[in-house]
PDB file of C-alpha atoms in Angstrom:
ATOM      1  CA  UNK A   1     -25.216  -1.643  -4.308  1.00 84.00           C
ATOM      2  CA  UNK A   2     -23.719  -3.823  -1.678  1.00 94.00           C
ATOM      3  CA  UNK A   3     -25.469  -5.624   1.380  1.00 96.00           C
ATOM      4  CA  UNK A   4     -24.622  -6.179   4.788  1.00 97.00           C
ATOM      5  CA  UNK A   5     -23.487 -10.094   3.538  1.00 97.00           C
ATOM      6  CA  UNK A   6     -21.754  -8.427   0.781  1.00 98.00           C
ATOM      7  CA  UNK A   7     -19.912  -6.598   3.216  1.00 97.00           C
ATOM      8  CA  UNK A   8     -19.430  -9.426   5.267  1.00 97.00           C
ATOM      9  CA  UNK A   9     -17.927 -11.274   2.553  1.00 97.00           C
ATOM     10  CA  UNK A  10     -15.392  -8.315   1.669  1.00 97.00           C
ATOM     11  CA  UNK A  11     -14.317  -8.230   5.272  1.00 96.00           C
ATOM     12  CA  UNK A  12     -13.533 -12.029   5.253  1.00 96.00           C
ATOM     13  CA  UNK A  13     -12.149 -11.939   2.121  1.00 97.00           C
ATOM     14  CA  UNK A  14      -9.676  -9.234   3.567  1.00 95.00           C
ATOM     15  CA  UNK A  15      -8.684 -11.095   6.644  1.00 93.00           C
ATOM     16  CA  UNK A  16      -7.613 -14.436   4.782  1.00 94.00           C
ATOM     17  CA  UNK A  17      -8.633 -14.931   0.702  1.00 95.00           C
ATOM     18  CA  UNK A  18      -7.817 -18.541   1.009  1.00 95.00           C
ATOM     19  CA  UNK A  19     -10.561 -19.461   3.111  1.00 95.00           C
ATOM     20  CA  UNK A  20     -12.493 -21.765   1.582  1.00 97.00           C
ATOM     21  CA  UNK A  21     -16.061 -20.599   0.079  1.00 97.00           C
ATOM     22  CA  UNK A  22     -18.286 -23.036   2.359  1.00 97.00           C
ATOM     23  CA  UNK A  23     -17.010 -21.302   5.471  1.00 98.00           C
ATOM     24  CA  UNK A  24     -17.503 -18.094   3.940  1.00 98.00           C
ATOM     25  CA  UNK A  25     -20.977 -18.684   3.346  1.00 98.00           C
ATOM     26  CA  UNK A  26     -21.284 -20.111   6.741  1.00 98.00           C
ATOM     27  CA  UNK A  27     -20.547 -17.400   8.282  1.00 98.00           C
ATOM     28  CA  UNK A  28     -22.808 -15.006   6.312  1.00 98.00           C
ATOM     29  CA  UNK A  29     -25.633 -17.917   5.784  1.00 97.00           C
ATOM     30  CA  UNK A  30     -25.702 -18.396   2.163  1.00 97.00           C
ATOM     31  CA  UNK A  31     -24.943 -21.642   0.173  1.00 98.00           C
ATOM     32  CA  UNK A  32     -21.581 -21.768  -0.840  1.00 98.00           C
ATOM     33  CA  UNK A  33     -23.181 -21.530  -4.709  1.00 98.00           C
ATOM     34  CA  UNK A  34     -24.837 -18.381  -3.388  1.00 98.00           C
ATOM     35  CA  UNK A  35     -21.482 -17.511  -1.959  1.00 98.00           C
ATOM     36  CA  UNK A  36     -19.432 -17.768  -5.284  1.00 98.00           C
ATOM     37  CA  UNK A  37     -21.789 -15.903  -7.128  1.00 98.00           C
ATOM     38  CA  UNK A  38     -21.890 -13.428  -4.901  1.00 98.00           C
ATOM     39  CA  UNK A  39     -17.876 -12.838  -4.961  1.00 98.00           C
ATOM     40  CA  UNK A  40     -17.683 -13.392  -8.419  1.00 97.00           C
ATOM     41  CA  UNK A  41     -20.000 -10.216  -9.052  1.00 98.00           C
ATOM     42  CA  UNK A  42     -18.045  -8.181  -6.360  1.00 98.00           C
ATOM     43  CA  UNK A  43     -15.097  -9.080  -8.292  1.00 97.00           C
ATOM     44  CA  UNK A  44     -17.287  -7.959 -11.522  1.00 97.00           C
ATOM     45  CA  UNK A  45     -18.017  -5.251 -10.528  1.00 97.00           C
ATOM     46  CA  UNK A  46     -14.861  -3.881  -9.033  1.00 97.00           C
ATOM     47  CA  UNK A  47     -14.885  -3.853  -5.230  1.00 97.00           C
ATOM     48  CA  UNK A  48     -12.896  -6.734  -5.505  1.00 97.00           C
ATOM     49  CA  UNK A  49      -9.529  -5.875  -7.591  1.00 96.00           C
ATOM     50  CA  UNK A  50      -7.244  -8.587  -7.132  1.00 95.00           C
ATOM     51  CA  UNK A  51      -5.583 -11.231  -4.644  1.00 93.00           C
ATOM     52  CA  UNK A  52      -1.988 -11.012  -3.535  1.00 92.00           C
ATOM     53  CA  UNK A  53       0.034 -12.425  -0.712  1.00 91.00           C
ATOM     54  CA  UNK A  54       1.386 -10.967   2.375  1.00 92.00           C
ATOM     55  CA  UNK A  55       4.780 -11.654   2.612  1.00 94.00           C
ATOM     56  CA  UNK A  56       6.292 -11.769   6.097  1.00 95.00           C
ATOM     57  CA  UNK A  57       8.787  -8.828   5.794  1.00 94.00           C
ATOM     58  CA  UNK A  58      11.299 -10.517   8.406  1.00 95.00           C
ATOM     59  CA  UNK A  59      12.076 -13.645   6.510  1.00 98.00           C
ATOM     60  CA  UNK A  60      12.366 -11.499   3.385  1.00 98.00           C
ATOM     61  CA  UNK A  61      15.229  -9.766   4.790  1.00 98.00           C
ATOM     62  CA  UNK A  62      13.340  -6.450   5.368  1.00 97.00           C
ATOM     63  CA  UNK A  63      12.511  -5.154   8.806  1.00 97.00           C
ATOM     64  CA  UNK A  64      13.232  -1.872   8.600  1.00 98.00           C
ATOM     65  CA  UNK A  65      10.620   1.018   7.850  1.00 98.00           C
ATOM     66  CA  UNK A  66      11.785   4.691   6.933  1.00 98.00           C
ATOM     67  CA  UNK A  67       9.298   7.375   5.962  1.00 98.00           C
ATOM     68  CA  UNK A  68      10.921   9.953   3.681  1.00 98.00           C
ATOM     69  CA  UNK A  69       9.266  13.346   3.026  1.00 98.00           C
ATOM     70  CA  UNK A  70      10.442  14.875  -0.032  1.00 97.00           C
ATOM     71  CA  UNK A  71       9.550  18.511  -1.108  1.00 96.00           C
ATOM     72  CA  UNK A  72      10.127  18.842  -4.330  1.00 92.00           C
ATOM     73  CA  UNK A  73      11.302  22.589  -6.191  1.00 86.00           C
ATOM     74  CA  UNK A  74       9.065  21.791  -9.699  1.00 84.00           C
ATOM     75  CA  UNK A  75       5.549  20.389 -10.412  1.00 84.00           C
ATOM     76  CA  UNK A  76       6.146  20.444 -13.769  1.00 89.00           C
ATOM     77  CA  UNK A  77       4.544  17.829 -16.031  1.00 92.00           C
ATOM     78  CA  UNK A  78       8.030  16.938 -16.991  1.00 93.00           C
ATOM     79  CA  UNK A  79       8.977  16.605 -13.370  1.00 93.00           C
ATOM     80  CA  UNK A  80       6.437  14.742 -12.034  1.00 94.00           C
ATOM     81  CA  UNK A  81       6.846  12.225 -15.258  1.00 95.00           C
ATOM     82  CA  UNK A  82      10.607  11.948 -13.906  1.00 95.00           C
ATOM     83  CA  UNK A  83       9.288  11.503 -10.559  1.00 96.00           C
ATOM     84  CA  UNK A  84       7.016   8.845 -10.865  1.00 97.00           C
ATOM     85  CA  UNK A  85       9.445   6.689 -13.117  1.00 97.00           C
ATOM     86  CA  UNK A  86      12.483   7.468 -10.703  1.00 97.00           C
ATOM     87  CA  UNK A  87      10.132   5.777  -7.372  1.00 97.00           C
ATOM     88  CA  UNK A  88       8.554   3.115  -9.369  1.00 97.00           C
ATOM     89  CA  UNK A  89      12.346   2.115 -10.595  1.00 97.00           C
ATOM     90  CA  UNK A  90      12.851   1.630  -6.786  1.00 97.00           C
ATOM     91  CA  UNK A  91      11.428  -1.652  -5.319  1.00 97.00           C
ATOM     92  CA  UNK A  92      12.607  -0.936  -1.903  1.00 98.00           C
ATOM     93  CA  UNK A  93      10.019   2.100  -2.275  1.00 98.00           C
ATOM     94  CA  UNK A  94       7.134   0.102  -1.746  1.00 97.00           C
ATOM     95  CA  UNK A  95       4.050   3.200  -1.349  1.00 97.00           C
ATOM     96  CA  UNK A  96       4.185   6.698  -2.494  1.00 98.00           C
ATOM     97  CA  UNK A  97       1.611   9.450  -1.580  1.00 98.00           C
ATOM     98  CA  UNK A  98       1.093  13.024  -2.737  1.00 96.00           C
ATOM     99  CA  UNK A  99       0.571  15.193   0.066  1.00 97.00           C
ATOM    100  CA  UNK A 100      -1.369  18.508   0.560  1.00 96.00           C
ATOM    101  CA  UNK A 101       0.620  21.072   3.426  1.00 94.00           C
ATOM    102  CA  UNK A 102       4.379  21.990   3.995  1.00 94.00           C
ATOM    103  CA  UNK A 103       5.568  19.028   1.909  1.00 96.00           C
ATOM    104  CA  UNK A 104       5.041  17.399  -1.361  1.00 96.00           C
ATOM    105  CA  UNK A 105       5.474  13.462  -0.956  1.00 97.00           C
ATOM    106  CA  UNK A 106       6.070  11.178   1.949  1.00 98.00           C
ATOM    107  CA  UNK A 107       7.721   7.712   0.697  1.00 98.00           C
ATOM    108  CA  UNK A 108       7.280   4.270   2.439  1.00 98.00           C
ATOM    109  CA  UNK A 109      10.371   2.364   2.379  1.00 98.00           C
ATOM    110  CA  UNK A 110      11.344  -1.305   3.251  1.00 98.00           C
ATOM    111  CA  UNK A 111      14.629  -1.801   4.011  1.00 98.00           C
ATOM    112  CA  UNK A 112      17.476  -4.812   5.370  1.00 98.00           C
ATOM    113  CA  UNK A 113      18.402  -2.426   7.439  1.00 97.00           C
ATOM    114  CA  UNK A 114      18.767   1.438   8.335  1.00 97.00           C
ATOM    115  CA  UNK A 115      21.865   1.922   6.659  1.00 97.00           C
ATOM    116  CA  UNK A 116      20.854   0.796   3.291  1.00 97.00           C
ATOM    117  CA  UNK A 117      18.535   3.742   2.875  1.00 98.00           C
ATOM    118  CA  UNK A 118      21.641   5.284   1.836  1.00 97.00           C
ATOM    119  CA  UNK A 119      21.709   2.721  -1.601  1.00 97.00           C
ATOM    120  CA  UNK A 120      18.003   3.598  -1.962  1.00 97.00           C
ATOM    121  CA  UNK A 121      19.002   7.734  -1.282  1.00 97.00           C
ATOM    122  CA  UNK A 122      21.539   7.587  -3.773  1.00 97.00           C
ATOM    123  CA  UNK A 123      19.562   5.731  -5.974  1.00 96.00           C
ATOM    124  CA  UNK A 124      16.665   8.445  -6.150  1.00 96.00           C
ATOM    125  CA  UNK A 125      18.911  11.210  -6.375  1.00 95.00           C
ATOM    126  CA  UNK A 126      20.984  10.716  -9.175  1.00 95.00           C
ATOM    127  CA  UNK A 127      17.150   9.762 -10.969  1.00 95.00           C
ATOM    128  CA  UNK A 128      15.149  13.235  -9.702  1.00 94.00           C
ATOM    129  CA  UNK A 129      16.328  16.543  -8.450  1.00 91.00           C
ATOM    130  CA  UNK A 130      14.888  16.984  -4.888  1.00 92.00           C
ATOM    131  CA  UNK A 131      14.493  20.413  -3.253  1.00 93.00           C
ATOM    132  CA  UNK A 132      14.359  18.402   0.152  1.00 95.00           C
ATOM    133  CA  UNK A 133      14.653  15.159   1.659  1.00 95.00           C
ATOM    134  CA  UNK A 134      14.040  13.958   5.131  1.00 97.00           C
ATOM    135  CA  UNK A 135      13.710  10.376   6.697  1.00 97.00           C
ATOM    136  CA  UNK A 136      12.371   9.101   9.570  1.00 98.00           C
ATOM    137  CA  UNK A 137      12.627   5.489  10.973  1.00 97.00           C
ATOM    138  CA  UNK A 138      10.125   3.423  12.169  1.00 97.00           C
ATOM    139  CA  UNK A 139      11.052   1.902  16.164  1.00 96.00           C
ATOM    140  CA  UNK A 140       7.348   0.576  16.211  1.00 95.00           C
ATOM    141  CA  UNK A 141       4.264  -0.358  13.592  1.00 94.00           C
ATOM    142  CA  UNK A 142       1.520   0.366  15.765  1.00 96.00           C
ATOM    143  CA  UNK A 143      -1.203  -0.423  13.502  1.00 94.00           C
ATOM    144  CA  UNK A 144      -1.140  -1.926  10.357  1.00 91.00           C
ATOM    145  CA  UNK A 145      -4.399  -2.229   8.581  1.00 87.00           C
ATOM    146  CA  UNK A 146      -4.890  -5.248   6.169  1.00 82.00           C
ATOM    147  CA  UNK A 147      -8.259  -4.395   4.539  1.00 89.00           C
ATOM    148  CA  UNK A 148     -10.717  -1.355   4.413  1.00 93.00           C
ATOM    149  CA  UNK A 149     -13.343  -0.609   6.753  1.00 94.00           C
ATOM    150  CA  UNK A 150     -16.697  -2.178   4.496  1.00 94.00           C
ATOM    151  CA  UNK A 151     -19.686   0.211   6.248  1.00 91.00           C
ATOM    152  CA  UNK A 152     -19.024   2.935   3.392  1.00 91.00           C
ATOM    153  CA  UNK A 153     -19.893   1.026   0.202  1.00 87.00           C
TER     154      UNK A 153
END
């Protein structure tokens, strides 16, 4: 069961994971030996599941954001095997989500630019038979989230 410092701790650990342990437990009043104990049992016990870096999409050549919604004519096991390997053989498709409604999946896709989602369209399609396929790009991220609210664990 998690604290309000535990929860502290998450949400600095969210907003930078390279800040050093004495100013996290500075800011949440603990020694930093209380500190490292404290992440090392979040990370224990799951809440924490691993660190990564945030690349700057810009500098790695990839500015462009298209949103694909894909309605798919099976949801047979088969299928959705094929499915799942044909996205994951994609890097440029960088989330996937199964949606309830009108439509099956809506892909997140990074891209150089808009007219290399064609690569990435034929790429998909000659993996997976789609029923439909429609993209939408990006003009503006509005809000891009880097961590999870903490008030619900």
């Amino acid at each position: 069961m998690l604290d309000e410092r535990d929860r502290k701790i998450l949400g600095l650990l969210q907003a930078n994971a390279e800040q050093p342990v004495n100013d996290i437990a500075a800011a949440v009043a603990l020694s930093p030996s209380a500190c490292s104990r404290r992440i090392a049992r979040l990370k224990d016990e799951g809440f924490i599941l691993r660190t990564t870096t945030e690349l700057d999409r810009r500098k790695m050549g990839l500015p462009t954001t298209v949103f694909v919604i894909v309605r798919t004519g099976s949801h047979a096991a088969d299928w959705l095997d094929k499915f799942h390997s044909a996205v994951s053989a994609v890097p440029e498709i960088v989330e996937v989500h199964r949606l309830t409604g009108n439509f099956d999946y809506i892909l997140k896709i990074v891209l150089p630019d808009v007219e290399h989602y064609d690569v990435v369209y034929k790429q998909l399609v000659s993996r997976i038979e789609l029923f439909d396929m429609s993209a939408y790009i990006s003009m503006e991220t509005v809000k891009a989230a880097q961590g999870l609210p903490t008030n619900y664990a």
